[in-house]
Coordinates of C-alpha atoms in Angstrom, one line a residue:
M94 CA 151.4 137.8 51.8
T95 CA 148.9 140.6 52.0
K96 CA 145.7 139.8 53.3
Y97 CA 142.7 142.0 52.4
I98 CA 139.4 143.5 54.1
F99 CA 136.6 144.6 51.8
V100 CA 133.9 146.7 53.6
T101 CA 130.5 147.3 52.2
G102 CA 127.0 148.9 53.3
G103 CA 123.7 148.4 53.1
V104 CA 120.2 149.7 53.9
T105 CA 121.3 153.4 53.7
S106 CA 124.4 155.5 53.4
S107 CA 126.3 157.3 55.8
L108 CA 126.3 154.3 58.4
G109 CA 129.7 155.3 59.0
K110 CA 131.9 152.9 56.9
G111 CA 134.8 154.8 56.8
I112 CA 134.7 155.6 60.8
I113 CA 134.5 151.5 61.2
S114 CA 137.2 150.9 58.4
A115 CA 139.7 153.4 60.1
S116 CA 138.8 152.0 63.6
L117 CA 139.6 148.5 62.5
A118 CA 142.5 149.5 61.2
K119 CA 143.5 151.0 64.3
L120 CA 143.1 148.0 66.2
L121 CA 144.7 146.1 63.6
Q122 CA 147.9 148.6 63.9
A123 CA 148.2 148.8 67.5
R124 CA 148.4 144.7 67.2
G125 CA 151.5 145.7 65.4
Y126 CA 150.3 145.1 61.8
R127 CA 151.0 147.6 58.9
V128 CA 147.4 148.2 57.5
T129 CA 146.4 151.2 55.0
I130 CA 143.1 152.1 53.8
Q131 CA 141.7 152.7 50.6
K132 CA 138.2 154.1 49.3
F133 CA 136.3 153.4 46.1
D134 CA 134.0 155.9 45.3
P135 CA 131.2 155.0 42.3
Y136 CA 130.9 158.0 40.9
I137 CA 131.9 159.5 37.6
N138 CA 134.0 162.2 38.6
I139 CA 137.7 161.5 38.5
D140 CA 137.9 163.1 41.7
P141 CA 136.1 164.9 44.2
G142 CA 138.1 168.2 43.5
T143 CA 135.3 170.1 41.3
L144 CA 132.4 168.9 43.2
N145 CA 130.4 171.6 45.6
P146 CA 131.1 171.2 49.2
Y147 CA 127.2 170.7 50.0
E148 CA 127.2 167.9 47.4
H149 CA 130.2 166.0 49.1
G150 CA 131.6 167.6 52.1
E151 CA 135.1 168.7 52.0
C152 CA 137.5 167.6 49.5
Y153 CA 140.8 166.2 51.5
V154 CA 144.2 166.6 49.6
T155 CA 147.3 164.2 50.4
E156 CA 150.6 164.5 50.5
D157 CA 151.1 163.5 46.6
G158 CA 148.1 166.4 45.9
A159 CA 145.4 164.2 44.9
E160 CA 142.0 165.8 45.6
T161 CA 140.3 162.6 47.5
D162 CA 137.4 161.7 49.6
L163 CA 137.0 163.2 53.0
D164 CA 136.7 159.4 54.3
L165 CA 141.0 159.5 53.5
G166 CA 140.9 162.5 57.0
H167 CA 139.5 159.7 59.2
Y168 CA 142.2 157.4 57.7
E169 CA 144.9 159.5 58.5
R170 CA 143.5 160.9 61.6
F171 CA 143.0 157.3 63.2
L172 CA 146.6 156.0 62.2
N173 CA 148.3 158.5 61.8
T174 CA 149.9 157.8 58.6
P175 CA 149.7 159.7 55.3
T176 CA 147.7 158.4 52.2
S177 CA 148.0 159.2 48.5
K178 CA 146.4 158.7 45.3
A179 CA 146.4 154.8 45.3
N180 CA 143.9 155.0 48.3
N181 CA 141.2 156.7 46.8
I182 CA 139.5 155.7 43.1
T183 CA 136.3 156.5 41.7
T184 CA 134.6 154.8 38.5
G185 CA 135.5 157.9 36.5
R186 CA 139.4 156.8 36.9
I187 CA 138.3 153.3 36.1
Y188 CA 136.6 153.9 33.0
Q189 CA 139.1 156.3 32.0
N190 CA 142.3 154.5 32.5
V191 CA 140.3 151.4 30.5
I192 CA 139.5 153.8 27.5
N193 CA 142.8 155.1 27.4
R194 CA 144.1 151.7 27.0
E195 CA 141.0 150.5 24.4
R196 CA 142.7 153.8 22.5
E197 CA 146.1 152.8 22.6
G198 CA 144.9 149.2 21.3
A199 CA 145.4 147.3 24.2
F200 CA 142.9 145.2 23.4
L201 CA 144.0 144.2 20.3
G202 CA 140.5 144.1 18.7
K203 CA 138.5 142.7 21.6
T204 CA 135.0 144.3 22.8
V205 CA 135.4 145.9 25.9
Q206 CA 133.0 145.2 28.6
V207 CA 132.5 145.6 32.1
V208 CA 133.3 142.2 32.9
P209 CA 136.1 141.5 32.4
H210 CA 137.9 144.6 31.6
I211 CA 136.2 147.1 34.2
T212 CA 136.5 144.5 37.1
D213 CA 139.8 143.4 36.0
E214 CA 141.4 147.5 36.4
I215 CA 139.3 147.8 39.8
K216 CA 141.2 144.5 40.9
R217 CA 144.4 145.9 39.8
N218 CA 143.7 149.3 41.6
M219 CA 142.6 146.9 44.8
R220 CA 146.0 145.2 44.7
I221 CA 148.3 148.4 44.4
L222 CA 149.0 149.4 47.9
G223 CA 149.2 145.2 49.0
E224 CA 152.0 144.8 46.0
T225 CA 153.9 147.6 47.6
G226 CA 155.3 145.3 50.3
D227 CA 154.3 148.3 52.8
Y228 CA 151.4 146.5 54.6
D229 CA 150.4 143.4 55.6
I230 CA 146.5 144.5 55.3
V231 CA 144.6 146.6 53.1
I232 CA 141.2 147.4 54.1
T233 CA 138.8 148.6 51.1
E234 CA 135.7 150.4 52.0
I235 CA 133.2 150.3 49.0
G236 CA 131.5 153.4 48.6
G237 CA 127.4 153.7 48.2
T238 CA 125.0 151.0 49.3
V239 CA 124.9 147.4 48.0
G240 CA 122.1 147.2 45.4
D241 CA 122.9 151.0 43.7
I242 CA 123.6 150.4 40.1
E243 CA 127.0 152.3 40.1
S244 CA 128.5 149.9 42.6
L245 CA 127.6 147.2 40.9
P246 CA 131.0 146.7 38.9
F247 CA 132.7 147.1 42.3
V248 CA 131.0 144.4 44.2
E249 CA 131.6 141.9 41.1
A250 CA 135.2 142.9 41.3
V251 CA 135.0 141.9 44.9
R252 CA 133.5 138.8 44.5
Q253 CA 136.0 137.6 42.3
F254 CA 138.8 139.0 44.1
K255 CA 137.8 137.0 47.1
W256 CA 137.5 133.6 45.2
E257 CA 140.7 134.4 43.3
A258 CA 142.8 135.3 46.7
G259 CA 141.6 131.7 48.4
P260 CA 140.0 131.2 51.5
G261 CA 142.1 133.1 54.4
N262 CA 143.4 135.9 52.5
A263 CA 140.1 138.0 51.6
L264 CA 136.9 138.6 53.9
V265 CA 134.3 140.9 53.7
I266 CA 132.2 142.8 56.5
H267 CA 129.0 144.2 55.7
L268 CA 127.8 146.8 57.5
T269 CA 124.1 147.1 57.5
L270 CA 121.5 148.7 60.1
I271 CA 119.0 147.4 62.5
P272 CA 116.4 150.4 63.0
F273 CA 114.3 150.7 66.5
L274 CA 110.5 151.2 65.6
A275 CA 109.3 153.1 68.5
A276 CA 105.7 152.4 67.6
A277 CA 106.3 149.0 68.3
G278 CA 109.1 149.6 70.7
E279 CA 111.3 146.6 68.9
L280 CA 114.5 146.2 66.8
K281 CA 114.2 145.2 63.5
T282 CA 116.0 142.9 61.6
K283 CA 114.3 142.6 58.4
P284 CA 116.1 145.4 56.7
T285 CA 119.7 143.4 57.4
Q286 CA 118.5 140.6 55.9
H287 CA 117.4 141.7 53.1
S288 CA 120.7 143.6 52.5
V289 CA 122.6 140.7 53.0
K290 CA 120.0 138.9 50.5
M291 CA 121.4 141.0 48.0
L292 CA 124.8 140.7 48.5
L293 CA 123.9 136.9 48.5
E294 CA 122.2 137.1 44.9
Y295 CA 125.6 139.3 43.8
G296 CA 127.6 135.7 44.5
I297 CA 128.9 137.5 48.1
Q298 CA 128.6 135.6 51.5
P299 CA 129.9 138.3 53.9
D300 CA 131.9 137.1 56.4
I301 CA 131.2 139.6 59.7
L302 CA 128.2 141.8 60.0
V303 CA 128.6 145.0 61.6
C304 CA 124.7 146.2 62.8
R305 CA 124.3 149.8 63.4
T306 CA 121.6 150.5 66.2
E307 CA 120.8 152.8 68.9
H308 CA 120.0 150.0 71.5
H309 CA 121.7 147.0 72.5
I310 CA 121.4 144.3 70.3
N311 CA 120.2 141.0 72.8
M312 CA 121.5 137.3 72.3
D313 CA 118.0 136.4 70.4
I314 CA 118.7 139.0 68.0
R315 CA 122.3 138.1 67.3
K316 CA 121.4 134.4 66.6
K317 CA 118.4 135.3 64.1
I318 CA 120.7 137.4 62.3
A319 CA 123.3 134.7 62.1
L320 CA 120.6 131.9 61.3
F321 CA 119.4 134.2 58.5
C322 CA 122.7 135.6 57.3
N323 CA 125.1 132.3 57.4
V324 CA 127.5 134.0 59.7
N325 CA 129.0 132.7 63.0
I326 CA 127.3 134.4 65.8
N327 CA 130.4 135.8 66.6
A328 CA 130.6 137.5 63.7
V329 CA 127.6 139.7 64.2
V330 CA 129.0 142.8 65.8
E331 CA 127.4 145.6 67.6
S332 CA 127.6 149.3 66.4
M333 CA 125.7 151.5 69.0
D334 CA 125.7 155.0 68.4
A335 CA 128.9 156.8 70.2
S336 CA 128.9 160.2 71.6
T337 CA 132.6 161.1 69.8
I338 CA 133.9 159.0 66.9
Y339 CA 136.8 158.5 68.8
D340 CA 135.2 155.6 71.0
V341 CA 134.3 153.6 68.1
P342 CA 137.8 151.7 68.0
L343 CA 137.3 151.0 71.7
L344 CA 133.4 150.1 71.2
M345 CA 134.9 147.6 68.5
L346 CA 137.4 146.3 70.7
K347 CA 134.9 145.1 73.2
E348 CA 132.8 143.4 70.7
Q349 CA 136.5 141.4 69.4
L350 CA 136.3 142.6 65.8
D351 CA 139.6 142.6 65.3
K352 CA 139.9 139.2 66.9
T353 CA 137.5 137.7 65.0
V354 CA 138.9 139.4 61.6
L355 CA 142.3 138.1 62.7
T356 CA 141.2 134.1 63.2
K357 CA 139.5 134.3 59.6
L358 CA 142.5 135.8 57.9
K359 CA 144.4 133.2 60.0
L360 CA 146.9 135.4 61.3
S361 CA 148.3 135.5 64.7
H362 CA 146.4 137.8 67.4
K363 CA 150.2 139.0 68.3
N364 CA 150.2 140.9 71.6
E365 CA 147.1 142.8 72.9
P366 CA 146.6 146.0 71.3
N367 CA 148.4 149.1 72.6
L368 CA 145.7 151.9 73.3
D369 CA 147.5 153.5 76.1
N370 CA 147.4 157.3 73.8
W371 CA 144.5 156.9 72.6
K372 CA 142.7 156.4 76.1
D373 CA 144.8 159.3 77.0
F374 CA 143.6 161.9 74.3
L375 CA 139.8 160.2 75.3
G376 CA 139.9 160.9 78.5
R377 CA 141.4 164.6 78.1
L378 CA 138.7 164.8 75.0
K379 CA 136.1 164.1 77.7
N380 CA 136.7 166.1 80.9
P381 CA 137.8 169.6 79.9
T382 CA 138.8 171.9 82.7
S383 CA 137.7 174.8 80.6
E384 CA 135.9 175.9 77.5
V385 CA 136.3 178.5 74.5
K386 CA 134.0 179.8 71.6
I387 CA 135.4 179.9 68.5
G388 CA 133.6 181.6 65.1
L389 CA 134.3 179.6 62.2
V390 CA 133.6 182.0 59.3
G391 CA 132.6 180.5 56.1
K392 CA 130.6 180.2 53.2
Y393 CA 129.4 176.4 53.3
V394 CA 128.6 176.5 56.9
E395 CA 125.0 174.8 56.7
L396 CA 126.9 171.9 56.2
P397 CA 129.5 171.1 58.7
D398 CA 131.0 168.2 56.7
A399 CA 132.6 170.9 54.0
Y400 CA 135.2 171.8 57.1
K401 CA 135.5 168.0 58.4
S402 CA 139.0 168.4 59.0
I403 CA 139.0 172.0 60.5
I404 CA 136.2 170.4 62.8
E405 CA 138.4 167.5 64.0
S406 CA 141.9 169.7 64.4
F407 CA 139.9 171.7 66.7
I408 CA 139.2 168.3 68.6
H409 CA 142.5 167.6 69.0
A410 CA 144.3 170.8 69.3
G411 CA 141.2 171.0 72.4
A412 CA 142.2 168.0 73.9
K413 CA 145.7 169.0 74.1
N414 CA 144.8 172.1 76.0
E415 CA 142.3 170.4 77.9
C416 CA 139.8 172.6 77.0
K417 CA 136.2 172.5 75.1
V418 CA 136.2 174.1 71.7
R419 CA 132.4 175.3 70.9
V420 CA 132.5 176.4 67.1
Q421 CA 130.0 178.4 66.1
Y422 CA 129.3 178.5 62.3
I423 CA 128.5 181.9 61.0
P424 CA 127.7 182.3 57.3
S425 CA 130.1 184.7 55.7
E426 CA 127.5 186.3 53.5
Q427 CA 125.6 187.4 56.3
L428 CA 128.2 189.7 58.1
T429 CA 128.4 193.1 57.0
I430 CA 130.0 196.4 58.1
E431 CA 126.9 196.7 60.5
N432 CA 126.3 193.6 61.9
A433 CA 130.0 191.8 62.2
V434 CA 129.9 193.3 65.6
D435 CA 126.9 191.5 66.9
K436 CA 127.8 188.3 64.7
L437 CA 131.2 188.3 66.2
R438 CA 130.5 189.4 70.0
G439 CA 131.4 187.0 72.9
L440 CA 133.6 184.9 70.6
H441 CA 137.2 184.0 72.1
G442 CA 138.7 183.2 68.7
V443 CA 138.0 183.3 64.9
L444 CA 139.0 181.2 62.4
V445 CA 138.0 182.1 58.1
A446 CA 137.8 179.1 56.6
P447 CA 139.3 178.2 52.9
G448 CA 137.2 178.7 49.9
F449 CA 136.7 179.5 46.3
G450 CA 134.7 182.2 44.9
E451 CA 133.4 185.6 45.7
R452 CA 130.5 184.6 47.6
G453 CA 130.9 185.5 51.2
F454 CA 134.3 187.3 50.4
E455 CA 133.5 190.9 51.8
G456 CA 131.9 189.2 55.0
K457 CA 135.2 187.8 55.5
I458 CA 137.1 190.8 55.4
E459 CA 134.6 192.5 57.7
A460 CA 135.1 189.8 60.4
I461 CA 138.9 190.2 59.9
R462 CA 139.0 194.0 60.3
Y463 CA 136.7 193.3 63.5
V464 CA 139.5 190.6 65.0
R465 CA 142.3 192.6 64.1
E466 CA 141.0 195.9 65.8
N467 CA 139.8 194.4 68.8
N468 CA 142.9 191.8 69.6
I469 CA 141.1 188.7 69.0
P470 CA 142.9 185.7 68.4
F471 CA 142.7 185.2 64.5
F472 CA 143.5 182.3 62.3
G473 CA 143.2 182.4 58.2
I474 CA 143.5 179.3 56.3
C475 CA 144.2 180.0 52.5
L476 CA 141.4 182.0 51.0
G477 CA 141.4 183.2 54.9
M478 CA 144.6 184.1 55.0
Q479 CA 144.0 185.6 51.6
C480 CA 141.4 187.8 52.8
S481 CA 143.4 189.1 56.1
V482 CA 145.9 190.2 53.1
V483 CA 143.2 192.3 51.4
E484 CA 141.5 193.9 54.6
F485 CA 145.2 195.2 55.6
G486 CA 145.8 196.5 52.4
R487 CA 142.3 198.2 52.1
N488 CA 142.1 199.6 55.9
V489 CA 145.9 199.9 56.9
L490 CA 147.9 200.6 53.6
N491 CA 145.2 202.9 52.4
L492 CA 145.1 200.9 48.5
K493 CA 141.7 201.6 47.5
D494 CA 139.8 198.9 46.2
A495 CA 142.6 196.4 46.9
S496 CA 141.2 192.6 46.3
S497 CA 142.2 189.1 44.7
T498 CA 142.1 189.0 40.7
E499 CA 139.7 186.3 41.5
M500 CA 136.9 188.2 42.7
N501 CA 137.9 191.1 40.9
P502 CA 140.1 191.0 38.0
D503 CA 140.2 194.8 37.4
T504 CA 141.1 195.8 41.1
P505 CA 143.9 198.8 41.0
H506 CA 145.7 197.1 43.6
P507 CA 146.0 193.1 43.1
V508 CA 147.5 192.3 46.4
I509 CA 146.4 188.6 45.8
A510 CA 147.2 187.3 42.2
M511 CA 147.4 183.8 40.1
M512 CA 151.1 183.4 39.4
E513 CA 152.0 184.0 35.7
D514 CA 152.8 180.7 34.8
Q515 CA 149.4 179.2 35.5
K516 CA 147.1 181.9 33.9
N517 CA 147.1 179.9 30.0
V518 CA 146.1 176.8 31.9
I519 CA 142.7 175.5 30.6
N520 CA 141.8 173.0 33.1
K521 CA 140.2 173.5 36.2
G522 CA 142.5 171.4 38.4
G523 CA 145.6 172.2 36.5
T524 CA 146.0 175.8 37.9
M525 CA 146.3 174.7 41.6
R526 CA 149.3 174.2 43.8
L527 CA 148.1 170.8 44.9
G528 CA 149.8 168.7 47.8
A529 CA 153.0 168.9 50.0
Y530 CA 155.6 172.0 49.4
P531 CA 158.1 172.9 51.7
C532 CA 158.1 176.3 53.8
D533 CA 160.8 178.5 55.9
L534 CA 159.7 180.1 58.6
K535 CA 161.3 183.3 60.1
K536 CA 163.2 182.7 63.4
G537 CA 160.9 184.1 66.5
S538 CA 158.0 184.6 64.6
K539 CA 154.7 183.0 66.1
A540 CA 154.4 180.1 63.4
A541 CA 158.3 179.0 64.1
L542 CA 157.6 178.9 67.8
A543 CA 154.7 177.0 67.5
Y544 CA 156.2 174.6 65.3
G545 CA 159.2 175.0 66.9
K546 CA 161.6 174.5 64.1
T547 CA 161.9 176.8 61.0
H548 CA 162.1 174.3 57.8
I549 CA 157.9 172.6 57.4
S550 CA 156.5 171.1 54.7
E551 CA 152.3 171.7 54.3
R552 CA 149.9 170.6 52.1
H553 CA 148.2 173.1 49.6
R554 CA 144.8 173.2 47.6
H555 CA 144.8 176.8 45.9
R556 CA 145.3 178.9 42.7
Y557 CA 146.1 182.6 43.7
E558 CA 149.2 183.7 46.1
F559 CA 150.3 186.7 48.0
N560 CA 151.4 189.2 44.9
N561 CA 155.3 189.9 46.2
S562 CA 155.3 193.3 44.7
Y563 CA 153.6 194.5 47.8
L564 CA 156.1 192.7 50.0
K565 CA 157.9 195.6 51.1
D566 CA 154.8 197.7 51.8
Y567 CA 153.2 195.0 54.1
E568 CA 156.4 194.5 56.1
A569 CA 156.9 198.1 56.9
A570 CA 153.2 198.6 58.0
G571 CA 153.5 195.4 60.3
L572 CA 152.1 192.4 58.4
T573 CA 155.1 190.1 58.3
P574 CA 155.4 187.7 55.8
S575 CA 156.4 184.9 57.9
G576 CA 156.8 181.6 55.8
I577 CA 158.3 181.6 52.5
N578 CA 158.4 178.7 49.8
P579 CA 162.1 178.1 49.5
D580 CA 161.9 177.5 45.7
N581 CA 159.9 180.4 44.6
G582 CA 159.7 182.8 46.9
L583 CA 156.0 182.6 47.6
V584 CA 154.4 183.9 50.8
E585 CA 153.3 181.1 53.2
V586 CA 152.5 182.2 56.3
V587 CA 151.7 186.2 57.1
E588 CA 151.2 187.3 61.0
L589 CA 150.6 190.6 62.8
K590 CA 153.1 192.4 64.9
N591 CA 151.6 193.5 68.6
H592 CA 148.7 191.0 68.1
P593 CA 148.1 188.1 70.6
F594 CA 147.5 185.9 67.7
F595 CA 147.0 187.0 64.0
V596 CA 148.6 184.2 61.7
G597 CA 147.2 183.7 58.0
A598 CA 148.3 180.2 56.3
Q599 CA 148.2 179.8 52.4
F600 CA 148.3 176.1 53.3
H601 CA 145.8 173.9 54.7
P602 CA 147.4 172.8 58.2
E603 CA 143.9 170.7 59.2
L604 CA 144.7 168.5 56.5
K605 CA 147.8 166.9 58.8
S606 CA 145.9 167.2 62.5
T607 CA 146.1 163.6 63.6
V608 CA 144.9 162.2 67.1
A609 CA 148.7 161.2 67.6
N610 CA 149.8 164.3 66.5
P611 CA 147.5 167.5 66.7
H612 CA 148.5 170.6 64.5
P613 CA 150.8 173.1 66.0
L614 CA 148.9 176.2 64.6
F615 CA 145.7 174.6 65.9
I616 CA 147.2 174.5 69.6
N617 CA 148.8 177.9 69.5
F618 CA 145.3 179.4 68.2
V619 CA 143.4 177.6 70.9
A620 CA 145.8 178.6 73.9
A621 CA 145.6 182.0 72.6
S622 CA 141.8 182.0 72.3
L623 CA 142.0 180.2 76.2
A624 CA 144.1 183.4 77.1
Y625 CA 141.7 185.9 75.7
A626 CA 138.6 184.1 77.1
R627 CA 140.3 184.3 80.8
K628 CA 141.3 187.9 80.5
N629 CA 138.0 189.2 79.2

């Protein structure tokens, strides 16, 4: 029978519920259990696909094309197993399902209410992954903080679920804050006490408390928390600030969080967790032998979370190359013909990031022109790839005012355009190519050599495509389409001949990079940047 773990948060948001969930899952997985994690988000959007990255960080895309919360990226990077649409549920999805059923007459004239109809739908979604038979343990992270109006139905659903599941089948981990008051010189437990009291008011007794703190919690504080919050002293877990999120599984192992969870769920401790590969990765991450500076050109660089998967991919690829990747954020709208050289000087590689809309588009093109002409390693992702096509069209093929129809619908040379069958779709999300698609790579191309194979599958999230009317011109001039979708002939990868590393990918390789399997394109891009740094 599948066991369920719920992770709630109190006092403040951004305490790291996602990292704690992923770390616990990693430890349980390392002990031989089959684990998955799901995230329940209390906002009313159906999914984060149309949210501004400044509002919510990056939008993470799963294999099956679901646009989800960035925490699912952490889950995949830690566990090395893909997630799906079932791993991220929002209030919007829950209400939409219930309202659709009400319109179909499913409730036989009953008054549809938050309890039991909404909470029943939440519980049904909580069980979906557990009922597949693929998992021994399902960890469910409840977004927001206890006490928010939005998360009340979820907290109530957790209460009902735990009661229905019976003892030993479900438990609640509550993540809370123990602040350090500098003026008093001491740690304060009151916010944690209040947060647990609020949870108790909703009928939930947490089984384990994970206390986020900047300083070590001594035994006296642990005893005090245990006494006031009705938990065993060994269920008060310290979660210190760490230098990297990848330290957290080892910190939780030291605190025996996994053992406490297994005991409470009446599961055997099996073998000790095998974390040799994880420790090896951490060793290389923390002891680099060299360093590279890579510019990330994008329009959301003020909020690094907007490019979370790209940053983490650099960490994985850097560790693989035993080198520290220093990412320099460059706002694309500040780049002009006049200042591009100054802004990009001293970099060993440039990545032009994905995005939508014309803000910063010309800046990205200037950055690409500079790195193409100066043989600096370049990696373009999604819009970054499209910008490289536009730049090459304008400056090499002399196609005056070449552009993407997204930025200029009246361009005389639409080298990037929307596919015909998508032009009449009205829903914003509906025009997207989302999720995993196959791609055939040309033998001997940089991409094929990086992957070590010619048939790959990668995830997409975009609306516009390379215009195949211009394919022959580009190939003749040296920008090779080295990756093609076998089903529809669309260009997936372009690369420049006679350049140390100039690769543009229409897909999002960063979404598949994990600690266990760093992405080959990122590994090769970092290696090329390292080679450039040594030469210059």
